[in-house]
Coordinates of C-alpha atoms and ligand atoms in Angstrom, one line a residue:
M97 CA 13.8 61.4 56.1
S98 CA 16.3 59.0 57.5
S99 CA 19.1 59.9 55.1
T100 CA 21.3 61.6 57.7
A101 CA 20.9 58.7 60.0
T102 CA 22.1 56.1 57.5
D103 CA 24.2 58.0 55.1
K104 CA 27.7 56.6 55.6
S105 CA 29.4 59.6 54.0
T106 CA 28.4 61.8 57.0
E107 CA 29.5 59.3 59.6
E108 CA 33.0 60.7 60.1
N109 CA 31.5 64.1 60.7
I110 CA 29.3 63.2 63.5
G111 CA 30.2 62.2 67.0
E112 CA 29.2 59.0 68.8
L113 CA 26.6 56.8 67.1
T114 CA 23.6 55.0 68.4
D115 CA 21.5 52.4 66.5
G116 CA 18.0 51.1 66.3
F117 CA 18.6 48.4 68.9
H118 CA 19.6 51.0 71.5
L119 CA 17.0 53.6 70.6
V120 CA 14.3 51.0 71.2
I121 CA 15.8 50.1 74.6
D122 CA 16.3 53.7 75.6
A123 CA 12.8 54.6 74.5
L124 CA 11.3 51.8 76.6
K125 CA 13.4 52.6 79.6
L126 CA 12.6 56.3 79.4
N127 CA 8.9 55.2 79.7
D128 CA 9.5 53.0 82.7
V129 CA 9.2 49.7 81.0
K130 CA 11.0 47.2 83.2
T131 CA 10.1 43.7 81.9
I132 CA 10.0 42.1 78.4
Y133 CA 8.2 38.8 77.9
N134 CA 9.8 37.2 74.8
V135 CA 10.9 34.3 72.7
P136 CA 14.2 35.0 70.9
G137 CA 15.2 34.5 67.3
I138 CA 16.0 36.4 64.1
P139 CA 15.8 39.4 64.0
I140 CA 15.4 40.2 67.8
T141 CA 17.9 37.8 69.5
D142 CA 20.4 40.6 70.0
L143 CA 17.7 43.1 70.9
G144 CA 16.9 40.8 73.9
R145 CA 20.6 40.5 74.8
Y146 CA 21.1 44.2 74.7
M147 CA 18.0 44.8 76.7
Q148 CA 19.2 42.5 79.4
A149 CA 22.7 44.2 79.3
E150 CA 20.9 47.6 79.7
G151 CA 19.1 46.5 82.8
L152 CA 15.7 45.4 81.5
R153 CA 14.3 42.1 82.8
V154 CA 14.0 39.8 79.8
L155 CA 12.1 36.7 80.4
S156 CA 12.1 34.1 77.7
F157 CA 9.2 31.7 77.3
R158 CA 8.9 28.4 75.4
H159 CA 6.1 29.7 73.2
E160 CA 5.1 33.3 72.3
Q161 CA 1.4 32.8 73.2
H162 CA 2.3 32.4 76.8
A163 CA 4.8 35.3 76.7
G164 CA 1.8 37.3 75.3
Y165 CA -0.6 36.1 78.0
A166 CA 2.0 37.1 80.5
A167 CA 2.4 40.6 79.0
A168 CA -1.4 41.0 78.8
I169 CA -2.0 40.2 82.4
A170 CA 1.0 42.3 83.4
G171 CA -0.8 45.2 81.8
Y172 CA -4.0 44.4 83.7
L173 CA -2.1 44.3 87.0
T174 CA 0.0 47.4 86.5
K175 CA -2.1 49.8 84.3
K176 CA 1.0 50.0 82.1
P177 CA 1.4 48.2 78.8
G178 CA 2.8 44.7 79.2
I179 CA 5.4 44.1 76.5
C180 CA 5.7 40.9 74.5
M181 CA 8.5 40.5 71.9
T182 CA 8.6 38.0 69.1
V183 CA 10.3 37.0 65.9
S184 CA 8.6 37.5 62.5
A185 CA 5.8 35.5 60.9
P186 CA 5.3 32.3 63.0
G187 CA 6.4 33.9 66.3
F188 CA 4.3 37.0 65.5
L189 CA 1.3 34.8 64.8
N190 CA 1.8 32.9 68.1
G191 CA 1.9 36.2 69.9
L192 CA -1.1 37.6 68.0
T193 CA -3.6 35.3 69.8
A194 CA -2.6 37.0 73.1
L195 CA -2.7 40.4 71.6
A196 CA -6.3 39.8 70.4
H197 CA -7.1 38.4 73.9
A198 CA -5.7 41.6 75.5
T199 CA -7.8 43.8 73.2
T200 CA -10.9 41.7 73.9
N201 CA -10.4 42.0 77.6
C202 CA -9.4 45.7 77.6
F203 CA -5.8 45.0 78.9
P204 CA -3.0 47.3 77.8
M205 CA -0.3 45.3 76.0
I206 CA 2.2 45.9 73.2
L207 CA 3.3 43.2 70.9
I208 CA 6.7 44.1 69.4
S209 CA 7.6 41.8 66.5
G210 CA 10.6 41.8 64.3
S211 CA 9.8 41.6 60.6
S212 CA 11.4 40.9 57.3
E213 CA 12.5 43.2 54.5
R214 CA 9.7 45.5 53.5
E215 CA 10.6 45.6 49.8
I216 CA 10.7 41.8 49.5
V217 CA 7.5 41.3 51.6
D218 CA 5.6 43.9 49.5
L219 CA 6.7 42.2 46.3
Q220 CA 6.0 38.8 47.8
Q221 CA 9.4 37.5 46.8
G222 CA 9.6 35.0 49.5
D223 CA 11.8 36.4 52.2
Y224 CA 12.8 34.5 55.4
E225 CA 9.6 34.4 57.4
E226 CA 7.8 36.7 55.0
M227 CA 4.5 38.1 56.1
D228 CA 2.7 41.4 56.0
Q229 CA 2.4 41.5 59.8
L230 CA 1.1 45.0 60.1
A231 CA -1.9 44.3 57.9
I232 CA -2.7 41.0 59.7
A233 CA -2.4 42.6 63.1
K234 CA -4.6 45.6 62.4
P235 CA -8.1 44.1 62.7
L236 CA -7.1 42.2 65.8
C237 CA -5.9 45.1 68.0
K238 CA -6.6 48.6 69.0
A239 CA -3.8 50.2 67.0
A240 CA -0.9 49.0 64.8
F241 CA 2.2 50.9 63.9
R242 CA 5.4 50.2 61.9
I243 CA 8.6 52.2 62.4
L244 CA 10.9 52.5 59.4
H245 CA 13.5 55.0 60.5
A246 CA 15.7 55.2 63.6
E247 CA 14.7 58.8 64.3
D248 CA 11.1 57.7 64.5
I249 CA 11.6 55.1 67.2
G250 CA 11.0 57.5 70.1
I251 CA 7.7 58.7 68.7
G252 CA 6.7 55.2 67.6
I253 CA 7.1 53.7 71.0
A254 CA 5.3 56.7 72.6
R255 CA 2.4 56.3 70.2
A256 CA 2.2 52.6 71.1
I257 CA 2.2 53.2 74.8
R258 CA -0.4 55.9 74.7
A259 CA -2.6 53.9 72.4
A260 CA -2.5 50.9 74.7
V261 CA -3.4 52.6 78.0
S262 CA -5.5 55.6 77.1
G263 CA -9.3 55.4 76.8
R264 CA -10.4 51.8 76.8
P265 CA -7.1 49.9 77.2
G266 CA -6.2 47.3 74.6
G267 CA -3.5 45.6 72.5
V268 CA -1.2 47.5 70.2
Y269 CA 1.1 46.0 67.5
L270 CA 4.5 47.5 66.9
D271 CA 6.3 46.3 63.8
L272 CA 10.1 46.6 63.8
P273 CA 11.7 45.6 60.5
A274 CA 15.1 43.9 60.9
K275 CA 16.8 46.7 59.0
L276 CA 15.6 49.3 61.5
L277 CA 17.5 47.8 64.3
G278 CA 20.8 48.1 62.5
Q279 CA 20.2 51.7 61.4
T280 CA 22.6 54.2 63.0
M281 CA 22.2 57.9 63.9
D282 CA 24.1 60.4 65.9
A283 CA 23.7 59.5 69.6
I284 CA 22.8 63.0 70.8
A285 CA 20.2 63.5 68.1
G286 CA 19.0 60.0 69.0
E287 CA 18.6 60.9 72.6
K288 CA 16.7 64.0 71.7
S289 CA 14.3 62.0 69.4
L290 CA 13.0 60.0 72.4
V291 CA 9.6 60.9 73.8
K292 CA 8.6 60.4 77.4
V293 CA 4.8 59.9 77.4
I294 CA 3.3 62.4 79.8
D295 CA 0.0 61.4 81.4
A296 CA -0.4 58.3 79.3
A297 CA -4.0 57.7 80.4
P298 CA -5.4 61.1 81.2
A299 CA -8.4 61.2 83.6
Q300 CA -11.7 61.4 81.7
L301 CA -14.3 63.2 83.8
P302 CA -17.9 62.4 83.4
A303 CA -20.3 65.2 82.5
P304 CA -22.1 66.6 85.7
S305 CA -25.5 66.2 83.9
A306 CA -24.7 62.4 83.3
V307 CA -23.8 62.0 87.0
E308 CA -27.0 63.7 88.1
R309 CA -29.1 61.7 85.8
A310 CA -27.5 58.5 87.1
L311 CA -28.0 59.4 90.7
N312 CA -31.7 60.2 90.0
V313 CA -32.2 56.8 88.4
I314 CA -30.5 55.1 91.4
K315 CA -32.6 57.2 93.9
G316 CA -35.8 56.0 92.3
A317 CA -34.8 52.3 92.7
K318 CA -36.6 49.8 94.9
R319 CA -34.3 46.9 94.2
P320 CA -31.0 48.3 93.0
L321 CA -27.9 46.1 92.2
I322 CA -24.3 47.1 91.5
I323 CA -22.3 44.9 89.1
L324 CA -18.5 45.3 89.4
G325 CA -16.5 44.1 86.4
K326 CA -12.8 43.7 85.7
G327 CA -12.6 47.2 84.4
A328 CA -13.4 48.3 87.9
A329 CA -10.6 46.2 89.3
Y330 CA -8.2 47.5 86.5
A331 CA -9.0 51.1 87.4
Q332 CA -7.3 50.8 90.8
A333 CA -9.9 53.1 92.4
D334 CA -10.4 50.5 95.1
D335 CA -11.1 52.9 98.1
D336 CA -13.6 55.0 96.2
I337 CA -15.5 52.0 94.8
R338 CA -15.7 50.5 98.3
A339 CA -16.9 53.8 99.7
F340 CA -19.5 54.1 97.0
V341 CA -20.8 50.6 97.5
E342 CA -21.0 51.1 101.3
K343 CA -22.5 54.6 101.2
S344 CA -25.1 53.4 98.8
G345 CA -26.0 50.3 100.8
I346 CA -26.7 48.6 97.5
P347 CA -26.0 44.8 97.1
Y348 CA -23.2 44.1 94.6
L349 CA -22.2 41.2 92.3
P350 CA -18.6 40.9 91.3
M351 CA -17.8 39.5 87.9
S352 CA -15.1 36.8 87.9
M353 CA -12.0 39.0 88.0
A354 CA -13.6 41.7 90.1
K355 CA -13.9 39.2 93.0
G356 CA -12.0 40.6 95.9
L357 CA -12.3 44.2 94.8
L358 CA -14.4 44.2 97.9
P359 CA -13.9 41.1 100.0
D360 CA -16.3 38.3 99.0
T361 CA -17.2 38.1 102.7
H362 CA -18.5 41.6 102.6
P363 CA -22.1 41.8 103.9
Q364 CA -23.3 43.6 100.8
S365 CA -21.9 40.9 98.4
A366 CA -24.8 39.2 96.6
G367 CA -22.5 36.6 95.0
P368 CA -24.2 33.6 96.6
A369 CA -27.6 35.0 95.6
R370 CA -26.7 35.8 92.0
S371 CA -29.8 34.5 90.3
L372 CA -32.2 36.2 92.6
A373 CA -30.3 39.5 92.4
L374 CA -30.2 39.5 88.6
K375 CA -33.8 38.5 88.2
E376 CA -35.4 40.8 90.7
A377 CA -33.3 44.0 90.4
D378 CA -35.1 47.0 89.0
V379 CA -32.0 49.3 88.6
V380 CA -28.6 47.8 87.7
I381 CA -25.5 49.9 88.0
M382 CA -22.7 48.5 85.8
I383 CA -19.2 49.6 86.8
G384 CA -16.5 48.5 84.4
A385 CA -18.5 45.4 83.1
R386 CA -20.0 44.8 79.8
L387 CA -23.5 43.4 79.1
N388 CA -22.0 40.6 76.9
W389 CA -22.6 36.8 77.0
L390 CA -21.3 36.6 80.5
L391 CA -24.3 38.6 81.6
S392 CA -26.7 37.1 79.1
H393 CA -26.6 40.3 77.1
G394 CA -28.8 42.0 79.8
K395 CA -31.9 40.2 78.8
G396 CA -33.7 36.8 78.7
K397 CA -34.4 34.3 81.5
T398 CA -31.4 35.3 83.6
W399 CA -32.8 38.7 84.0
G400 CA -36.4 37.8 84.6
D401 CA -39.3 39.7 83.2
K402 CA -39.5 42.7 85.6
P403 CA -38.8 46.1 83.9
K404 CA -35.2 47.2 84.5
Q405 CA -33.2 50.3 84.1
F406 CA -29.4 50.3 83.6
V407 CA -26.8 52.9 84.8
Q408 CA -23.5 52.2 83.2
I409 CA -20.1 53.7 84.0
D410 CA -17.5 53.0 81.2
I411 CA -14.7 54.8 79.6
E412 CA -15.8 53.7 76.1
P413 CA -18.8 55.7 74.8
K414 CA -19.6 53.0 72.2
E415 CA -20.3 50.5 74.9
M416 CA -23.5 52.2 75.9
D417 CA -26.7 50.6 74.4
S418 CA -24.6 47.7 73.1
N419 CA -27.2 45.2 74.1
V420 CA -30.0 47.0 75.9
E421 CA -31.0 50.6 76.4
I422 CA -28.9 52.3 79.0
A423 CA -31.1 54.8 81.0
A424 CA -28.1 56.6 82.4
P425 CA -24.8 56.3 80.5
V426 CA -21.8 57.8 82.5
V427 CA -18.8 58.0 80.2
G428 CA -15.5 58.6 82.0
D429 CA -12.8 56.8 83.9
I430 CA -14.1 54.8 86.8
G431 CA -12.0 56.6 89.4
S432 CA -13.4 60.0 88.3
C433 CA -17.0 58.7 87.8
V434 CA -17.2 56.9 91.2
S435 CA -15.8 59.9 93.0
A436 CA -18.3 62.2 91.2
F437 CA -21.1 59.8 92.4
L438 CA -19.8 60.0 96.0
D439 CA -19.8 63.8 95.8
G440 CA -23.3 63.9 94.3
M441 CA -24.7 61.6 96.9
G442 CA -24.3 64.2 99.7
N443 CA -24.7 63.3 103.3
D444 CA -28.3 62.2 103.4
W445 CA -28.3 59.4 100.9
S446 CA -30.9 56.8 101.8
T447 CA -30.1 53.1 101.5
P448 CA -32.4 50.7 99.5
P449 CA -35.6 49.4 101.1
S450 CA -34.8 46.7 103.6
E451 CA -37.2 44.1 102.1
W452 CA -34.8 44.0 99.1
T453 CA -31.5 43.8 101.0
E454 CA -33.0 41.3 103.5
A455 CA -34.3 39.1 100.7
I456 CA -30.8 38.9 99.1
Y457 CA -29.2 38.3 102.5
A458 CA -31.6 35.4 103.3
K459 CA -31.1 33.8 100.0
K460 CA -27.3 34.2 100.3
Q461 CA -27.3 32.7 103.8
S462 CA -29.4 29.7 102.8
N463 CA -27.1 29.0 99.8
I464 CA -24.0 29.3 101.9
E465 CA -25.4 26.9 104.4
R466 CA -26.4 24.4 101.7
M467 CA -22.9 24.4 100.3
A468 CA -20.9 24.2 103.6
P469 CA -21.1 20.5 104.2
K470 CA -20.2 19.7 100.6
L471 CA -17.0 21.7 100.9
Q472 CA -15.9 19.8 103.9
N473 CA -16.0 16.3 102.4
N474 CA -12.8 14.3 102.4
N475 CA -13.9 11.9 99.6
V476 CA -11.5 9.8 97.6
P477 CA -11.5 10.2 94.7
M478 CA -12.1 13.9 95.2
D479 CA -15.0 15.8 93.8
Y480 CA -14.7 19.5 92.9
Q481 CA -16.4 20.6 96.1
G482 CA -14.1 18.7 98.4
A483 CA -10.9 19.7 96.5
L484 CA -11.9 23.3 96.2
G485 CA -13.1 23.4 99.9
A486 CA -9.5 22.7 100.8
L487 CA -8.1 25.4 98.5
R488 CA -10.7 27.9 99.7
I489 CA -9.2 27.6 103.2
I490 CA -5.7 28.1 101.7
I491 CA -6.8 31.4 100.1
N492 CA -8.6 32.5 103.2
E493 CA -5.4 32.0 105.1
R494 CA -3.2 33.6 102.4
P495 CA -5.2 36.5 101.1
D496 CA -2.1 38.0 99.4
A497 CA -1.7 35.0 97.1
I498 CA -2.8 35.5 93.5
L499 CA -5.2 32.8 92.2
V500 CA -4.9 31.9 88.6
N501 CA -7.7 29.7 87.4
E502 CA -8.7 28.0 84.1
G503 CA -10.6 24.9 83.0
A504 CA -14.3 24.2 82.6
N505 CA -15.6 22.6 85.8
T506 CA -12.3 23.5 87.5
L507 CA -13.0 27.2 86.6
D508 CA -16.7 27.4 87.4
F509 CA -16.5 25.6 90.7
A510 CA -13.5 27.5 91.8
R511 CA -15.0 30.8 91.0
S512 CA -18.0 30.2 93.2
I513 CA -16.3 28.3 96.0
I514 CA -13.0 30.2 96.6
D515 CA -13.6 33.6 98.2
M516 CA -11.2 36.4 97.3
H517 CA -10.2 39.0 99.8
K518 CA -8.2 41.6 98.0
P519 CA -8.4 43.4 94.6
R520 CA -6.8 41.9 91.4
K521 CA -6.0 38.6 93.1
R522 CA -8.1 36.5 90.8
L523 CA -6.9 36.1 87.2
D524 CA -8.7 33.8 84.8
V525 CA -9.9 33.0 81.3
G526 CA -11.5 36.4 80.8
T527 CA -14.0 37.4 78.2
W528 CA -13.3 34.7 75.7
G529 CA -13.1 31.8 78.2
V530 CA -9.8 31.0 76.6
M531 CA -7.8 27.9 77.7
G532 CA -4.1 28.4 77.9
I533 CA -3.7 31.6 80.0
G534 CA -2.6 29.7 83.0
M535 CA 1.2 29.5 83.1
G536 CA 1.7 32.9 81.3
Q537 CA -0.6 34.6 83.9
A538 CA 1.1 32.8 86.8
I539 CA 4.5 33.9 85.7
A540 CA 3.6 37.5 85.1
A541 CA 1.7 37.6 88.4
A542 CA 4.7 36.4 90.3
V543 CA 7.1 38.7 88.4
E544 CA 5.0 41.9 88.5
T545 CA 3.7 41.6 92.1
G546 CA 6.3 39.5 94.0
C547 CA 3.3 37.7 95.5
P548 CA 2.9 33.9 95.7
V549 CA 0.8 32.4 93.0
L550 CA -1.7 29.4 93.2
A551 CA -2.7 28.2 89.7
V552 CA -5.7 26.0 89.8
E553 CA -5.9 24.2 86.4
G554 CA -8.1 21.7 84.7
D555 CA -5.9 19.0 83.2
S556 CA -6.9 20.1 79.7
A557 CA -6.4 23.7 80.5
F558 CA -2.9 23.1 81.9
G559 CA -1.9 21.2 78.7
F560 CA -2.2 24.3 76.6
S561 CA 0.7 26.0 78.5
G562 CA 2.3 23.1 80.4
M563 CA 5.7 23.4 78.9
E564 CA 6.1 26.8 80.6
I565 CA 6.8 25.1 83.9
E566 CA 10.3 24.9 82.6
T567 CA 10.2 28.8 82.5
I568 CA 8.8 28.8 86.0
C569 CA 11.7 26.6 87.2
R570 CA 14.3 28.5 85.2
Y571 CA 13.3 31.8 87.0
N572 CA 12.6 30.0 90.3
L573 CA 9.2 31.6 90.7
P574 CA 7.0 31.1 93.8
I575 CA 4.2 29.4 91.8
C576 CA 2.2 26.4 93.0
V577 CA 0.3 24.7 90.2
V578 CA -2.6 22.4 91.1
V579 CA -3.7 20.2 88.2
F580 CA -7.3 18.9 88.7
N581 CA -6.7 15.6 87.0
N582 CA -10.0 14.1 85.9
G583 CA -8.5 12.5 82.9
G584 CA -10.2 14.7 80.3
I585 CA -12.1 17.6 79.1
Y586 CA -15.2 18.1 81.4
R587 CA -15.0 14.4 82.4
G588 CA -12.8 11.4 81.8
T589 CA -15.5 8.9 81.2
D590 CA -16.6 9.4 77.6
V591 CA -16.4 6.3 75.3
N592 CA -15.9 5.9 71.6
P593 CA -19.4 4.8 70.5
T594 CA -18.0 2.7 67.6
G595 CA -15.9 0.6 70.0
G596 CA -12.9 1.5 67.9
E597 CA -9.3 1.8 69.2
D598 CA -9.3 5.6 69.5
V599 CA -10.6 7.0 72.8
A600 CA -13.4 9.5 72.8
P601 CA -12.4 13.1 71.8
T602 CA -12.7 14.4 75.3
V603 CA -10.6 11.8 77.0
F604 CA -6.9 11.8 77.9
V605 CA -4.3 9.2 79.1
K606 CA -5.5 7.6 82.3
D607 CA -3.6 8.2 85.5
A608 CA -1.3 10.8 83.9
R609 CA 1.4 12.1 86.3
Y610 CA 1.7 15.9 85.7
D611 CA 3.8 16.1 88.9
K612 CA 6.6 14.3 87.2
M613 CA 6.8 17.0 84.6
M614 CA 7.6 19.5 87.3
E615 CA 10.2 17.2 88.7
A616 CA 11.9 16.9 85.3
F617 CA 12.8 20.6 85.6
G618 CA 13.9 20.6 89.2
G619 CA 10.6 21.7 90.8
V620 CA 8.7 19.8 93.5
G621 CA 6.0 17.4 92.4
Y622 CA 3.1 16.0 94.6
Y623 CA 0.6 13.4 93.9
V624 CA -2.6 13.6 96.0
T625 CA -5.9 11.9 96.1
S626 CA -7.8 13.4 99.1
P627 CA -8.7 17.0 100.1
D628 CA -6.7 16.7 103.3
D629 CA -3.6 15.7 101.4
L630 CA -4.2 18.4 98.8
K631 CA -4.3 21.0 101.5
R632 CA -1.2 19.7 103.2
A633 CA 0.7 19.7 99.9
V634 CA -0.3 23.2 98.9
N635 CA 0.5 24.6 102.3
E636 CA 3.9 22.9 102.2
A637 CA 4.6 24.1 98.6
M638 CA 3.5 27.7 99.3
D639 CA 5.6 27.8 102.6
F640 CA 8.5 26.7 100.6
G641 CA 7.8 29.4 97.9
K642 CA 9.5 27.5 95.0
P643 CA 8.0 26.0 91.9
A644 CA 5.7 23.1 92.7
L645 CA 3.0 21.1 90.9
I646 CA 0.4 19.1 92.6
N647 CA -1.3 16.4 90.6
A648 CA -4.7 16.2 92.3
V649 CA -6.7 13.2 91.3
I650 CA -10.4 14.1 90.7
D651 CA -13.2 11.7 90.2
E652 CA -13.5 11.3 86.4
N653 CA -17.3 11.3 86.8
A654 CA -17.6 14.5 88.8
G655 CA -17.7 17.2 86.1
T656 CA -20.5 18.3 83.8
E657 CA -20.4 19.1 80.1
S658 CA -18.8 22.5 79.6
G659 CA -19.0 23.2 83.3
R660 CA -21.8 25.8 83.8
I661 CA -22.2 26.8 80.2
G662 CA -23.3 23.6 78.6
N663 CA -26.4 25.5 77.3
L664 CA -24.2 27.2 74.8
N665 CA -23.5 23.9 72.9
P666 CA -25.6 23.6 69.7
Q667 CA -27.9 20.6 69.7
S668 CA -28.1 18.0 66.9
V669 CA -31.6 16.9 65.8
V670 CA -30.2 13.4 65.2
A671 CA -30.2 11.3 68.4
K672 CA -26.8 10.6 70.0
K673 CA -25.3 7.2 69.5
Ligands
ADP777 P1 -16.2 41.7 83.0 O1 -15.7 40.6 82.1 O2 -15.5 41.6 84.3 O3 -17.7 41.8 83.0 P2 -15.5 43.5 80.9 O4 -14.2 43.1 80.4 O5 -16.7 42.9 80.1 O6 -15.6 43.1 82.4 O7 -15.7 45.0 80.9 C1 -14.7 45.9 81.3 C2 -15.1 47.3 80.9 O8 -14.4 48.2 81.7 C3 -14.9 47.6 79.4 O9 -16.1 48.0 78.8 C4 -13.9 48.8 79.5 O10 -14.1 49.8 78.5 C5 -14.1 49.3 80.9 N1 -12.9 50.0 81.5 C6 -11.7 49.5 81.6 N2 -10.9 50.3 82.2 C7 -11.7 51.4 82.6 C8 -11.4 52.6 83.3 N3 -10.2 52.9 83.8 N4 -12.5 53.4 83.4 C9 -13.7 53.1 82.9 N5 -14.0 52.0 82.3 C10 -13.0 51.2 82.1
TZD778 N1 -9.4 26.0 73.1 C1 -9.3 27.2 73.6 C2 -8.1 28.1 73.3 N2 -10.2 27.7 74.5 C3 -11.3 26.9 74.8 N3 -12.1 27.5 75.7 C4 -11.4 25.6 74.3 C5 -10.5 25.2 73.4 C6 -12.6 24.7 74.6 N4 -12.6 24.3 76.1 C7 -13.3 24.9 77.0 O1 -14.1 25.9 76.8 S1 -13.0 24.3 78.5 C8 -11.9 23.2 77.9 C9 -11.7 23.3 76.6 C10 -10.8 22.5 75.7 C11 -11.1 22.2 78.8 C12 -12.0 21.7 80.0 O2 -11.3 20.7 80.6 P1 -10.4 20.8 81.9 O3 -11.4 21.2 83.0 O4 -9.7 19.6 82.1 O5 -9.5 22.0 81.7 P2 -12.5 20.2 83.7 O6 -12.3 20.4 85.1 O7 -12.1 18.8 83.2 O8 -13.9 20.6 83.2
MG779 MG1 -10.3 17.9 83.1

């Protein structure tokens, strides 16, 4: 098929030539790709150089996993596939973790990896970085493609883009063998071979009967509850979702990354009364959230023993009945489904019984009042409440800032303490609870939105991507990293029961100075021990708008095992030493 493109004998007869490198770039540009998150090396070093020369923004990371996490969250923030580019075998595998993460979280992303000679790989003759990357990627992503001929680059990239963003978004692998990049073809034929993807993620309208069924179930509810997930935040149907929540009068719970879709201070937010709301609700309306482990699979103690009916809006039909029976499945894109709900509700929709909404409100108020004094403490060393009470005020005053958050206690406390005020401002560990997303997400958030970023990181969590602060400094991004330094994973106090020389497996170097890492690359470092000083330092850093890292000393006794999910640890029958 590619004989005309590579056949030297015809080269004199054709006009100007193009090659695989430039066809890839032209295809990406034609489809409005602007940014590439990458780590250079054979065979894609020149591809990165040419991309930059052709006006794409090429951001190089220190490790592909973080370039990948950046691409994944860029996809979430923009509804366009984030692009990560890596070298073959080891670079590809480093990027693959992020591709699997993107797929698990329903974020559109494309991992483009260079690969070695097909003929040698398939005969397993030991090529440079030999690996059958396509086969390895396949089970970990939504779709995987390889392009072998220059004239297929246009269609290959179009397929990758459409596969990533249409239906349930996810990760797509695109394999580009080294040989492809050097292939030549006639420039005019090359240009004609490119494909601009039209309507990459077409609207998927729900069936009117499904909408009617759902509204009937909701109408019959005495104690309805809406759960908003990160799919709802991704959908960018913010106004309609808010209109639906407000018109329905139903209390809502935001999942972690859906916080801020409606402001956490909204009167209908049931966030601070989560347990009561889940236990007592009789009809639960899921919008872009799955009934996975984060919602105790829709059953068990969390949900109480009262009978419940579920209404679920999701673009993925297979999601329905994944864990419990769904009384009213509504399959379609969230924008179309919510707008159909609004139409179907008419003008005389009656809000839920006031006993229900008042019970939630009362519980919420009492929980908020109970927490308030704890958040104002100025203890040294800091506990999580004092430190996060300070950061809560910062985000209240800077609602446009994007909050990146990972760790165990650092994550769980921050999620409940820091109110979010705008959609897609909270980025975190997602469905897997993965550590290491921090710096990649912070970088992409700053690059894609231009907004300032506050990354609140456990000291362990930060360690997974800490070297990327050089990347942050290199591109001079407005990112303020706060490391909650409690000297370990969950706590810094565990001891080796044998009394041996090695410290316990969860413990790090005492009194580590993460702030000095930032200074090493030209950023600003702070060392703080009290909530007041923390607040002052973050405000100064964010006013300055340049790379900064604040080492915040947290009481090493303050945390609990695994934060709030200690119950997921298996228990040994043999007593602990
Ligand atoms: P959370 O972790 O916040 O509970 P999940 O990642 O479990 O959220 O669920 C997100 C859900 O949203 C997925 O089931 C996905 O299919 C769905 N989704 C993503 N985008 C859309 C969209 N545009 N329309 C409808 N559903 C969507
Ligand atoms: N590796 C990866 C990739 N993801 C994980 N979730 C873990 C390991 C296990 N893990 C957690 O679930 S939280 C955590 C680890 C290592 C770190 C918690 O320590 P921290 O936060 O310092 O980040 P706190 O504030 O000390 O609890
Ligand atoms: Mg820690």
